[in-house]
Amino acid sequence: MSDLNLILSGSEQSIAAYQEAIDQSTKAVVDWLKQPEMYQGKTVEQLRERINLEFSAEGLGNQATIERAVEYFLKDSLSVHHPQCVAHLHCPSLVISQAAEVFINATNQSMDSWDQSPSATIMEVKLIEWLREQVGFAAGDAGVFTSGGTQSNLMGLMLARDAFFARQGHSVQQDGLTGDLSKLKVFCSENAHFSVQKNMALMGLGYRSVTLVKTDEFSRMDVSDLSAKLAEAKANGEQVMVIVATAGTTDAGAIDPLAEIAALAAEQDIWVHVDAAWGGALLLSEKYRHFLNGLELVDSVTLDFHKQFFQTISCGAFLLKDARHYQLMRYQAAYLNSDFDEEHGVPNLVSKSLQTTRRFDALKLWMGLEALGKKQYAEIIDNGVTLAQNVAQFVTEQPHLELVMKPQLASVLFRFRPEQGDTAFVALLNQRIGDALLASGAANVGVTEADGVTCLKLTLLNPTVSLEDVKVLLASVKECGVQLLNA
């Protein structure tokens, strides 16, 4: 090939092409960050009409391609850092996380063997050791970085299933599933993440294997109902493989009573997995760490760092309390994790992961912790929880706004409530408010349901957002609601 500068390498031509492309892209991002609108407001139909593939035989070259990416992607991207963008568990990122991405992308390390990622492997192992310490697990390195909560939850469910069979002298890894599978159950709350059902289907046990436990008025698992359903399952000859507790439900931010759930499970030798994809951020909290009391008692934990740890997507981790359970998924390949390497103390993270090729996403958390320090990290995490409490108080003081549930993490569930209108009318009105605000480009407010009540949701992850910013947003909600009523 004549154009070897297309490939990132150590040649002068390649380095010059890299710097030029990065400079052009960085300048475009800086211009985009200065854009005042949250979103340019194009509809699905407009975007379908606007975005077309134009792959040619000759190619456009780097500069023109970057220009097209700016025009068709960047300019029409949602600004998740905007103070009025509060719909989802989608955080703005730390500046240092962006710097980490430069290193991750340029070096292109793969975490599936030490000889592809030598320093990265050791750094990830040490970070897993540190995370285990924060949870309260014994010293060790049983855990791995993942793409996020769904994958981490899959690992927890899969190892719980295989440990269940192993206690009966059967290896799922070697011989597959056996017995009356209709009797195998997984328990989780009504507000657990949908990945529980999704992963049970993926593992061949189906949605029907999932038993939903009732929740209390704050969307937390009802331990009394859990106890009753465990007794009912036993009476019916069913076997519970795992209880999935949640530390931070998607909408309410509810944290299940972890210690009580762990105590009940211990009585019947049932694995407990905690989906702490959101609430796990409180591991660094100075004010709210006690919300996670009991986490140290469970068997496995999901953590996400692309939520309230403010890392770029994707960045998650799975932690396993007892390292011996990793043998349940162990597979050796001479080209990745040979017996020889193991005998000589070479770490191979592929033995702990569902993925083979995997990015060095742990670098983002490493650099974030080093740059901010635990105190400043705690401050920006705690800010969201405290802000949600202040916003909830403000909502209760406003005419035409109704608080649906007391906040627990950094989310506020509320609705626009006119003086007249039945439940269906109010539900549709709030849905239309959310849609209208996004269509205008002014704000992105979540629309969800809490105990059957359609409501709006503010997910206040952004540490740069103030109470005054939220008051502006709530004023927009009221104004939009009034306009729709009068239309």
Tab-separated table of C-alpha atoms in Angstrom:
chain	number	residue	atom	x	y	z
A	1	MET	CA	0.000	0.000	0.000
A	2	SER	CA	1.199	3.500	-0.737
A	3	ASP	CA	-0.767	5.228	2.047
A	4	LEU	CA	0.762	3.541	5.090
A	5	ASN	CA	-0.133	6.562	7.239
A	6	LEU	CA	-3.681	5.136	7.275
A	7	ILE	CA	-2.439	2.776	10.016
A	8	LEU	CA	-1.352	4.115	13.411
A	9	SER	CA	2.327	3.336	13.769
A	10	GLY	CA	5.656	4.870	14.715
A	11	SER	CA	6.428	6.261	11.261
A	12	GLU	CA	6.693	10.025	10.878
A	13	GLN	CA	3.892	10.011	8.312
A	14	SER	CA	1.545	8.038	10.549
A	15	ILE	CA	2.279	10.182	13.593
A	16	ALA	CA	1.600	13.338	11.569
A	17	ALA	CA	-1.688	11.898	10.261
A	18	TYR	CA	-2.684	10.901	13.810
A	19	GLN	CA	-1.992	14.356	15.216
A	20	GLU	CA	-3.871	16.017	12.370
A	21	ALA	CA	-6.924	13.762	12.797
A	22	ILE	CA	-6.953	14.147	16.577
A	23	ASP	CA	-6.544	17.919	16.362
A	24	GLN	CA	-9.393	18.218	13.862
A	25	SER	CA	-11.643	15.979	15.956
A	26	THR	CA	-10.780	17.726	19.219
A	27	LYS	CA	-11.534	21.148	17.748
A	28	ALA	CA	-14.918	19.873	16.539
A	29	VAL	CA	-15.725	18.523	20.019
A	30	VAL	CA	-14.764	21.830	21.623
A	31	ASP	CA	-17.098	23.670	19.243
A	32	TRP	CA	-19.866	21.155	20.025
A	33	LEU	CA	-19.391	21.590	23.772
A	34	LYS	CA	-20.007	25.326	23.304
A	35	GLN	CA	-23.331	24.626	21.570
A	36	PRO	CA	-26.042	26.084	23.837
A	37	GLU	CA	-28.830	23.676	22.850
A	38	MET	CA	-29.220	20.327	24.576
A	39	TYR	CA	-30.373	18.800	21.281
A	40	GLN	CA	-30.974	20.166	17.816
A	41	GLY	CA	-34.453	18.635	17.900
A	42	LYS	CA	-34.548	16.451	14.801
A	43	THR	CA	-37.201	13.749	14.724
A	44	VAL	CA	-36.655	10.101	13.867
A	45	GLU	CA	-38.031	10.720	10.366
A	46	GLN	CA	-35.791	13.741	9.811
A	47	LEU	CA	-32.692	11.823	10.880
A	48	ARG	CA	-33.551	8.878	8.623
A	49	GLU	CA	-33.903	11.283	5.704
A	50	ARG	CA	-30.734	13.186	6.561
A	51	ILE	CA	-28.299	10.329	7.234
A	52	ASN	CA	-27.146	8.359	4.190
A	53	LEU	CA	-24.272	5.971	3.548
A	54	GLU	CA	-21.810	7.194	0.935
A	55	PHE	CA	-19.078	4.568	0.808
A	56	SER	CA	-17.048	5.035	-2.360
A	57	ALA	CA	-14.388	2.965	-4.095
A	58	GLU	CA	-11.737	5.665	-3.630
A	59	GLY	CA	-12.623	6.816	-0.099
A	60	LEU	CA	-12.931	10.379	1.182
A	61	GLY	CA	-9.748	10.585	3.214
A	62	ASN	CA	-9.452	11.393	6.914
A	63	GLN	CA	-10.259	15.113	6.829
A	64	ALA	CA	-13.460	14.847	4.785
A	65	THR	CA	-14.601	11.806	6.760
A	66	ILE	CA	-14.187	13.637	10.063
A	67	GLU	CA	-16.108	16.588	8.629
A	68	ARG	CA	-18.982	14.267	7.682
A	69	ALA	CA	-18.953	12.663	11.152
A	70	VAL	CA	-19.225	16.117	12.692
A	71	GLU	CA	-22.103	17.043	10.405
A	72	TYR	CA	-24.154	13.852	10.652
A	73	PHE	CA	-23.270	12.590	14.136
A	74	LEU	CA	-21.752	15.184	16.413
A	75	LYS	CA	-24.032	18.122	15.632
A	76	ASP	CA	-27.142	15.987	16.157
A	77	SER	CA	-25.895	14.261	19.309
A	78	LEU	CA	-27.626	14.684	22.639
A	79	SER	CA	-25.539	16.757	25.056
A	80	VAL	CA	-25.521	14.520	28.132
A	81	HIS	CA	-23.517	17.183	29.984
A	82	HIS	CA	-26.320	19.753	29.533
A	83	PRO	CA	-28.049	20.729	32.815
A	84	GLN	CA	-31.471	19.992	31.283
A	85	CYS	CA	-30.510	16.457	30.203
A	86	VAL	CA	-31.732	14.359	33.143
A	87	ALA	CA	-33.776	11.496	31.692
A	88	HIS	CA	-31.530	8.489	32.169
A	89	LEU	CA	-28.680	6.885	34.087
A	90	HIS	CA	-26.363	8.421	31.527
A	91	CYS	CA	-23.674	10.540	33.104
A	92	PRO	CA	-21.439	13.303	31.827
A	93	SER	CA	-17.855	12.106	31.872
A	94	LEU	CA	-14.790	13.209	33.778
A	95	VAL	CA	-12.245	15.110	31.720
A	96	ILE	CA	-9.602	12.625	32.890
A	97	SER	CA	-11.774	9.788	31.541
A	98	GLN	CA	-11.547	11.381	28.109
A	99	ALA	CA	-7.767	11.468	28.462
A	100	ALA	CA	-7.775	7.801	29.447
A	101	GLU	CA	-9.706	6.991	26.271
A	102	VAL	CA	-6.858	8.456	24.212
A	103	PHE	CA	-4.421	6.011	25.807
A	104	ILE	CA	-6.827	3.073	25.596
A	105	ASN	CA	-7.616	3.660	21.939
A	106	ALA	CA	-4.081	4.435	20.772
A	107	THR	CA	-2.430	1.453	22.479
A	108	ASN	CA	-5.349	-0.878	21.601
A	109	GLN	CA	-4.468	-3.357	24.337
A	110	SER	CA	-6.493	-6.549	24.613
A	111	MET	CA	-6.993	-7.932	28.106
A	112	ASP	CA	-7.255	-11.600	27.109
A	113	SER	CA	-3.600	-12.445	27.758
A	114	TRP	CA	-0.731	-10.887	29.675
A	115	ASP	CA	1.561	-10.736	26.640
A	116	GLN	CA	-0.981	-8.470	24.888
A	117	SER	CA	-1.484	-6.130	27.851
A	118	PRO	CA	1.317	-6.527	30.402
A	119	SER	CA	1.039	-3.354	32.486
A	120	ALA	CA	-2.714	-3.125	31.891
A	121	THR	CA	-3.251	-6.632	33.307
A	122	ILE	CA	-1.403	-5.834	36.526
A	123	MET	CA	-3.224	-2.504	36.887
A	124	GLU	CA	-6.633	-4.136	36.466
A	125	VAL	CA	-5.802	-6.850	39.009
A	126	LYS	CA	-4.709	-4.272	41.568
A	127	LEU	CA	-7.847	-2.223	40.961
A	128	ILE	CA	-10.044	-5.309	41.452
A	129	GLU	CA	-8.225	-5.932	44.744
A	130	TRP	CA	-8.987	-2.357	45.795
A	131	LEU	CA	-12.652	-2.594	44.805
A	132	ARG	CA	-13.048	-5.797	46.812
A	133	GLU	CA	-11.635	-3.951	49.822
A	134	GLN	CA	-14.216	-1.185	49.382
A	135	VAL	CA	-17.038	-3.744	49.309
A	136	GLY	CA	-15.730	-5.546	52.373
A	137	PHE	CA	-14.693	-8.801	50.716
A	138	ALA	CA	-11.582	-10.649	51.886
A	139	ALA	CA	-8.267	-9.824	50.240
A	140	GLY	CA	-8.045	-11.317	46.758
A	141	ASP	CA	-8.429	-10.595	43.057
A	142	ALA	CA	-11.572	-12.557	42.137
A	143	GLY	CA	-13.293	-10.172	39.774
A	144	VAL	CA	-12.975	-8.637	36.349
A	145	PHE	CA	-13.921	-5.510	34.423
A	146	THR	CA	-16.935	-5.875	32.140
A	147	SER	CA	-18.951	-3.968	29.555
A	148	GLY	CA	-21.536	-3.065	32.208
A	149	GLY	CA	-24.416	-4.241	34.347
A	150	THR	CA	-26.056	-6.709	31.973
A	151	GLN	CA	-22.832	-8.651	31.450
A	152	SER	CA	-21.906	-8.525	35.150
A	153	ASN	CA	-25.382	-9.750	36.101
A	154	LEU	CA	-25.039	-12.580	33.592
A	155	MET	CA	-21.808	-13.655	35.252
A	156	GLY	CA	-23.426	-13.611	38.687
A	157	LEU	CA	-26.450	-15.609	37.526
A	158	MET	CA	-24.371	-18.101	35.566
A	159	LEU	CA	-21.934	-18.819	38.403
A	160	ALA	CA	-24.819	-19.058	40.886
A	161	ARG	CA	-26.526	-21.598	38.620
A	162	ASP	CA	-23.358	-23.636	38.144
A	163	ALA	CA	-22.529	-23.535	41.870
A	164	PHE	CA	-26.047	-24.795	42.584
A	165	PHE	CA	-25.507	-27.808	40.315
A	166	ALA	CA	-21.968	-28.355	41.594
A	167	ARG	CA	-23.319	-28.784	45.120
A	168	GLN	CA	-25.339	-31.684	43.714
A	169	GLY	CA	-22.268	-33.238	42.113
A	170	HIS	CA	-23.106	-32.132	38.570
A	171	SER	CA	-20.985	-30.003	36.212
A	172	VAL	CA	-22.993	-27.770	33.892
A	173	GLN	CA	-19.773	-26.828	32.100
A	174	GLN	CA	-19.014	-30.449	31.228
A	175	ASP	CA	-22.456	-32.030	30.905
A	176	GLY	CA	-24.983	-29.243	30.415
A	177	LEU	CA	-28.238	-28.701	32.269
A	178	THR	CA	-30.044	-31.668	33.727
A	179	GLY	CA	-33.142	-32.611	35.702
A	180	ASP	CA	-36.536	-30.912	35.889
A	181	LEU	CA	-35.579	-27.384	34.881
A	182	SER	CA	-39.097	-26.104	35.543
A	183	LYS	CA	-38.339	-26.440	39.268
A	184	LEU	CA	-35.346	-24.084	39.165
A	185	LYS	CA	-36.035	-20.523	40.272
A	186	VAL	CA	-34.401	-17.127	40.529
A	187	PHE	CA	-35.861	-14.543	42.898
A	188	CYS	CA	-35.653	-10.792	42.417
A	189	SER	CA	-37.836	-7.799	43.206
A	190	GLU	CA	-40.553	-6.412	40.966
A	191	ASN	CA	-38.243	-3.467	40.284
A	192	ALA	CA	-35.086	-5.415	39.485
A	193	HIS	CA	-33.310	-4.689	36.199
A	194	PHE	CA	-34.738	-6.391	33.114
A	195	SER	CA	-31.375	-8.091	32.553
A	196	VAL	CA	-32.380	-10.732	35.124
A	197	GLN	CA	-35.116	-12.034	32.818
A	198	LYS	CA	-33.014	-11.406	29.724
A	199	ASN	CA	-30.061	-13.367	31.093
A	200	MET	CA	-32.191	-16.263	32.367
A	201	ALA	CA	-33.614	-16.613	28.855
A	202	LEU	CA	-30.081	-16.502	27.466
A	203	MET	CA	-29.053	-19.285	29.858
A	204	GLY	CA	-31.894	-21.490	28.611
A	205	LEU	CA	-34.097	-21.313	31.699
A	206	GLY	CA	-36.503	-18.694	30.390
A	207	TYR	CA	-38.520	-15.906	31.898
A	208	ARG	CA	-40.633	-18.447	33.766
A	209	SER	CA	-37.672	-19.222	36.033
A	210	VAL	CA	-37.854	-15.705	37.508
A	211	THR	CA	-40.090	-15.202	40.560
A	212	LEU	CA	-40.841	-11.579	41.354
A	213	VAL	CA	-40.900	-10.524	44.992
A	214	LYS	CA	-43.194	-7.693	46.071
A	215	THR	CA	-41.762	-4.303	46.950
A	216	ASP	CA	-42.611	-1.747	49.627
A	217	GLU	CA	-43.724	1.853	49.170
A	218	PHE	CA	-40.141	2.821	48.316
A	219	SER	CA	-39.685	0.112	45.650
A	220	ARG	CA	-37.422	-1.982	47.914
A	221	MET	CA	-37.728	-5.753	48.108
A	222	ASP	CA	-40.243	-6.784	50.766
A	223	VAL	CA	-38.374	-9.246	52.995
A	224	SER	CA	-41.621	-10.642	54.409
A	225	ASP	CA	-42.816	-11.522	50.902
A	226	LEU	CA	-39.379	-12.947	50.096
A	227	SER	CA	-39.585	-15.206	53.131
A	228	ALA	CA	-43.113	-16.301	52.224
A	229	LYS	CA	-42.174	-17.017	48.603
A	230	LEU	CA	-39.103	-19.006	49.686
A	231	ALA	CA	-41.344	-21.149	51.903
A	232	GLU	CA	-43.875	-21.529	49.088
A	233	ALA	CA	-41.164	-22.568	46.648
A	234	LYS	CA	-39.902	-25.216	49.061
A	235	ALA	CA	-43.422	-26.552	49.576
A	236	ASN	CA	-43.854	-26.813	45.794
A	237	GLY	CA	-40.618	-28.747	45.379
A	238	GLU	CA	-38.927	-25.804	43.657
A	239	GLN	CA	-35.257	-24.990	44.152
A	240	VAL	CA	-34.009	-21.415	44.353
A	241	MET	CA	-30.601	-21.037	42.741
A	242	VAL	CA	-30.039	-17.366	43.439
A	243	ILE	CA	-31.633	-14.269	44.937
A	244	VAL	CA	-30.833	-11.083	43.028
A	245	ALA	CA	-30.945	-8.004	45.242
A	246	THR	CA	-30.742	-4.510	43.803
A	247	ALA	CA	-28.734	-1.594	45.125
A	248	GLY	CA	-30.173	1.247	43.085
A	249	THR	CA	-33.231	0.440	40.970
A	250	THR	CA	-33.329	2.218	37.626
A	251	ASP	CA	-36.196	4.573	38.429
A	252	ALA	CA	-36.490	5.000	42.187
A	253	GLY	CA	-32.863	4.309	43.072
A	254	ALA	CA	-34.174	1.866	45.687
A	255	ILE	CA	-31.693	-0.215	47.657
A	256	ASP	CA	-33.025	-3.548	48.861
A	257	PRO	CA	-32.379	-4.526	52.528
A	258	LEU	CA	-29.135	-6.328	51.750
A	259	ALA	CA	-28.263	-7.658	55.207
A	260	GLU	CA	-31.735	-9.130	55.766
A	261	ILE	CA	-31.769	-10.750	52.336
A	262	ALA	CA	-28.311	-12.227	52.905
A	263	ALA	CA	-29.394	-13.631	56.277
A	264	LEU	CA	-32.464	-15.332	54.774
A	265	ALA	CA	-30.400	-16.755	51.919
A	266	ALA	CA	-27.726	-18.085	54.279
A	267	GLU	CA	-30.337	-20.144	56.121
A	268	GLN	CA	-31.084	-22.046	52.905
A	269	ASP	CA	-27.642	-21.948	51.288
A	270	ILE	CA	-28.812	-19.721	48.426
A	271	TRP	CA	-26.412	-17.566	46.418
A	272	VAL	CA	-27.040	-13.806	46.635
A	273	HIS	CA	-26.028	-11.572	43.757
A	274	VAL	CA	-26.344	-7.799	44.156
A	275	ASP	CA	-26.914	-5.595	41.137
A	276	ALA	CA	-25.204	-2.457	42.421
A	277	ALA	CA	-24.694	-1.004	38.961
A	278	TRP	CA	-25.939	2.365	40.184
A	279	GLY	CA	-25.881	2.308	43.975
A	280	GLY	CA	-22.362	0.899	44.043
A	281	ALA	CA	-21.124	4.461	43.633
A	282	LEU	CA	-21.917	4.922	47.323
A	283	LEU	CA	-18.857	2.806	48.091
A	284	LEU	CA	-16.962	6.091	47.846
A	285	SER	CA	-19.577	8.199	49.627
A	286	GLU	CA	-18.840	9.998	52.880
A	287	LYS	CA	-22.521	10.672	53.667
A	288	TYR	CA	-24.408	7.657	52.339
A	289	ARG	CA	-22.026	4.662	52.438
A	290	HIS	CA	-24.201	3.056	55.124
A	291	PHE	CA	-26.959	2.563	52.524
A	292	LEU	CA	-24.855	-0.387	51.299
A	293	ASN	CA	-24.524	-2.125	54.663
A	294	GLY	CA	-24.719	-5.880	54.084
A	295	LEU	CA	-23.022	-5.793	50.681
A	296	GLU	CA	-20.021	-7.533	52.209
A	297	LEU	CA	-22.214	-10.567	53.021
A	298	VAL	CA	-23.231	-11.496	49.479
A	299	ASP	CA	-21.636	-13.824	46.914
A	300	SER	CA	-21.210	-11.542	43.905
A	301	VAL	CA	-21.624	-7.896	42.988
A	302	THR	CA	-22.215	-5.855	39.843
A	303	LEU	CA	-20.674	-2.379	39.625
A	304	ASP	CA	-20.968	0.186	36.831
A	305	PHE	CA	-18.564	3.080	36.503
A	306	HIS	CA	-20.325	4.715	33.538
A	307	LYS	CA	-23.110	5.834	35.848
A	308	GLN	CA	-22.370	7.810	39.010
A	309	PHE	CA	-18.614	7.233	38.800
A	310	PHE	CA	-18.730	9.549	35.721
A	311	GLN	CA	-16.671	7.362	33.387
A	312	THR	CA	-17.149	7.124	29.645
A	313	ILE	CA	-19.104	4.171	28.301
A	314	SER	CA	-18.375	1.359	28.762
A	315	CYS	CA	-16.879	0.595	32.150
A	316	GLY	CA	-18.188	-1.950	34.651
A	317	ALA	CA	-16.957	-4.694	36.961
A	318	PHE	CA	-17.995	-8.033	38.422
A	319	LEU	CA	-16.730	-9.027	41.866
A	320	LEU	CA	-16.826	-12.618	43.132
A	321	LYS	CA	-16.566	-13.240	46.859
A	322	ASP	CA	-15.111	-16.759	46.722
A	323	ALA	CA	-12.430	-17.241	44.042
A	324	ARG	CA	-12.944	-21.014	43.888
A	325	HIS	CA	-16.207	-20.482	42.017
A	326	TYR	CA	-14.244	-19.204	39.027
A	327	GLN	CA	-13.310	-22.852	38.405
A	328	LEU	CA	-16.916	-23.338	37.270
A	329	MET	CA	-16.245	-21.349	34.082
A	330	ARG	CA	-12.560	-22.081	33.619
A	331	TYR	CA	-11.314	-23.019	30.152
A	332	GLN	CA	-7.681	-23.194	29.120
A	333	ALA	CA	-6.338	-22.475	25.654
A	334	ALA	CA	-2.622	-22.909	24.985
A	335	TYR	CA	-2.491	-19.650	23.047
A	336	LEU	CA	-4.004	-17.564	25.884
A	337	ASN	CA	-3.819	-19.074	29.384
A	338	SER	CA	-1.605	-22.142	29.260
A	339	ASP	CA	-0.684	-24.396	32.184
A	340	PHE	CA	2.921	-23.280	31.736
A	341	ASP	CA	2.028	-19.606	32.201
A	342	GLU	CA	-0.079	-20.380	35.255
A	343	GLU	CA	2.711	-22.403	36.860
A	344	HIS	CA	5.012	-19.418	36.406
A	345	GLY	CA	2.614	-16.902	37.947
A	346	VAL	CA	1.544	-15.171	34.742
A	347	PRO	CA	-1.915	-13.589	35.298
A	348	ASN	CA	-4.499	-14.314	32.631
A	349	LEU	CA	-7.752	-12.428	33.045
A	350	VAL	CA	-9.512	-14.304	30.252
A	351	SER	CA	-10.174	-17.062	32.801
A	352	LYS	CA	-12.368	-14.633	34.738
A	353	SER	CA	-14.235	-13.054	31.854
A	354	LEU	CA	-17.067	-13.886	29.473
A	355	GLN	CA	-15.255	-11.807	26.867
A	356	THR	CA	-12.045	-12.757	25.113
A	357	THR	CA	-10.912	-9.590	23.365
A	358	ARG	CA	-11.553	-6.818	25.871
A	359	ARG	CA	-10.596	-3.152	26.246
A	360	PHE	CA	-8.501	-1.783	29.107
A	361	ASP	CA	-11.457	0.158	30.504
A	362	ALA	CA	-10.074	-0.160	34.031
A	363	LEU	CA	-7.607	2.617	33.159
A	364	LYS	CA	-10.444	5.145	33.232
A	365	LEU	CA	-11.359	4.364	36.829
A	366	TRP	CA	-7.688	4.190	37.827
A	367	MET	CA	-6.987	7.645	36.404
A	368	GLY	CA	-10.244	9.026	37.823
A	369	LEU	CA	-9.346	7.894	41.335
A	370	GLU	CA	-5.824	9.251	41.032
A	371	ALA	CA	-6.914	12.597	39.576
A	372	LEU	CA	-9.794	13.331	41.950
A	373	GLY	CA	-8.823	11.470	45.093
A	374	LYS	CA	-11.408	9.734	47.276
A	375	LYS	CA	-12.591	12.948	48.956
A	376	GLN	CA	-13.429	14.844	45.773
A	377	TYR	CA	-14.937	11.713	44.235
A	378	ALA	CA	-17.154	11.362	47.317
A	379	GLU	CA	-18.252	14.986	47.010
A	380	ILE	CA	-19.486	14.692	43.418
A	381	ILE	CA	-21.251	11.389	44.150
A	382	ASP	CA	-22.923	12.736	47.296
A	383	ASN	CA	-23.926	15.907	45.468
A	384	GLY	CA	-26.454	14.042	43.321
A	385	VAL	CA	-28.126	12.329	46.278
A	386	THR	CA	-28.356	15.541	48.278
A	387	LEU	CA	-29.579	17.518	45.256
A	388	ALA	CA	-32.377	14.983	44.693
A	389	GLN	CA	-33.541	15.469	48.284
A	390	ASN	CA	-33.578	19.261	47.838
A	391	VAL	CA	-35.409	19.033	44.521
A	392	ALA	CA	-38.023	16.728	46.060
A	393	GLN	CA	-38.672	19.251	48.801
A	394	PHE	CA	-39.057	22.011	46.203
A	395	VAL	CA	-41.502	19.883	44.166
A	396	THR	CA	-43.754	19.400	47.196
A	397	GLU	CA	-44.063	23.199	47.468
A	398	GLN	CA	-45.136	23.756	43.853
A	399	PRO	CA	-48.708	23.932	42.605
A	400	HIS	CA	-49.440	21.500	39.752
A	401	LEU	CA	-46.419	19.348	40.667
A	402	GLU	CA	-46.723	16.185	42.743
A	403	LEU	CA	-43.905	14.114	44.265
A	404	VAL	CA	-44.583	10.444	43.466
A	405	MET	CA	-41.913	8.902	45.692
A	406	LYS	CA	-39.353	10.116	48.211
A	407	PRO	CA	-35.892	9.992	46.553
A	408	GLN	CA	-33.315	7.456	47.717
A	409	LEU	CA	-30.395	8.002	45.352
A	410	ALA	CA	-30.086	10.751	42.763
A	411	SER	CA	-33.477	10.449	41.074
A	412	VAL	CA	-36.737	12.317	41.600
A	413	LEU	CA	-40.064	10.845	40.512
A	414	PHE	CA	-42.840	13.410	40.126
A	415	ARG	CA	-45.646	14.400	37.808
A	416	PHE	CA	-47.525	17.382	36.489
A	417	ARG	CA	-50.922	17.237	38.203
A	418	PRO	CA	-53.724	19.425	36.865
A	419	GLU	CA	-56.716	20.171	39.057
A	420	GLN	CA	-58.957	17.967	36.920
A	421	GLY	CA	-58.526	14.777	34.931
A	422	ASP	CA	-58.671	11.055	35.608
A	423	THR	CA	-55.639	8.756	35.929
A	424	ALA	CA	-55.459	7.947	32.216
A	425	PHE	CA	-55.684	11.619	31.257
A	426	VAL	CA	-52.910	12.642	33.673
A	427	ALA	CA	-50.717	9.744	32.522
A	428	LEU	CA	-51.029	10.724	28.857
A	429	LEU	CA	-50.461	14.374	29.695
A	430	ASN	CA	-47.163	13.612	31.431
A	431	GLN	CA	-46.058	11.410	28.548
A	432	ARG	CA	-46.780	14.256	26.146
A	433	ILE	CA	-44.856	16.711	28.341
A	434	GLY	CA	-41.743	14.514	28.176
A	435	ASP	CA	-42.067	14.085	24.403
A	436	ALA	CA	-42.671	17.801	23.785
A	437	LEU	CA	-39.661	18.922	25.831
A	438	LEU	CA	-37.320	16.606	23.923
A	439	ALA	CA	-38.788	17.546	20.553
A	440	SER	CA	-38.156	21.202	21.336
A	441	GLY	CA	-34.533	20.452	22.248
A	442	ALA	CA	-35.047	22.238	25.561
A	443	ALA	CA	-34.839	19.292	27.964
A	444	ASN	CA	-34.690	15.532	28.232
A	445	VAL	CA	-36.887	14.350	31.112
A	446	GLY	CA	-37.567	10.680	31.726
A	447	VAL	CA	-41.051	9.190	31.511
A	448	THR	CA	-41.665	6.032	33.525
A	449	GLU	CA	-44.068	4.287	35.899
A	450	ALA	CA	-43.924	3.900	39.672
A	451	ASP	CA	-46.493	1.556	41.206
A	452	GLY	CA	-48.661	1.987	38.124
A	453	VAL	CA	-48.419	5.789	38.153
A	454	THR	CA	-47.037	7.344	34.976
A	455	CYS	CA	-44.606	10.026	36.064
A	456	LEU	CA	-41.635	12.111	35.044
A	457	LYS	CA	-38.115	11.336	36.221
A	458	LEU	CA	-35.103	13.516	36.898
A	459	THR	CA	-31.851	11.548	37.153
A	460	LEU	CA	-29.506	14.044	38.766
A	461	LEU	CA	-26.072	12.553	38.142
A	462	ASN	CA	-24.437	15.717	36.800
A	463	PRO	CA	-22.388	17.374	39.591
A	464	THR	CA	-22.386	20.693	37.712
A	465	VAL	CA	-26.199	20.950	37.929
A	466	SER	CA	-27.565	23.173	40.694
A	467	LEU	CA	-30.959	23.471	42.330
A	468	GLU	CA	-31.486	26.644	40.301
A	469	ASP	CA	-30.903	24.687	37.072
A	470	VAL	CA	-33.532	22.157	38.130
A	471	LYS	CA	-35.979	24.927	39.022
A	472	VAL	CA	-35.631	26.219	35.452
A	473	LEU	CA	-36.403	22.736	34.162
A	474	LEU	CA	-39.419	22.326	36.438
A	475	ALA	CA	-40.726	25.684	35.254
A	476	SER	CA	-40.477	24.346	31.698
A	477	VAL	CA	-42.429	21.248	32.737
A	478	LYS	CA	-45.215	23.381	34.228
A	479	GLU	CA	-45.284	25.735	31.242
A	480	CYS	CA	-45.439	22.822	28.823
A	481	GLY	CA	-48.200	21.156	30.849
A	482	VAL	CA	-50.303	24.290	30.850
A	483	GLN	CA	-49.830	24.772	27.113
A	484	LEU	CA	-50.915	21.201	26.412
A	485	LEU	CA	-53.962	21.627	28.624
A	486	ASN	CA	-54.970	24.776	26.767
A	487	ALA	CA	-54.238	23.406	23.300
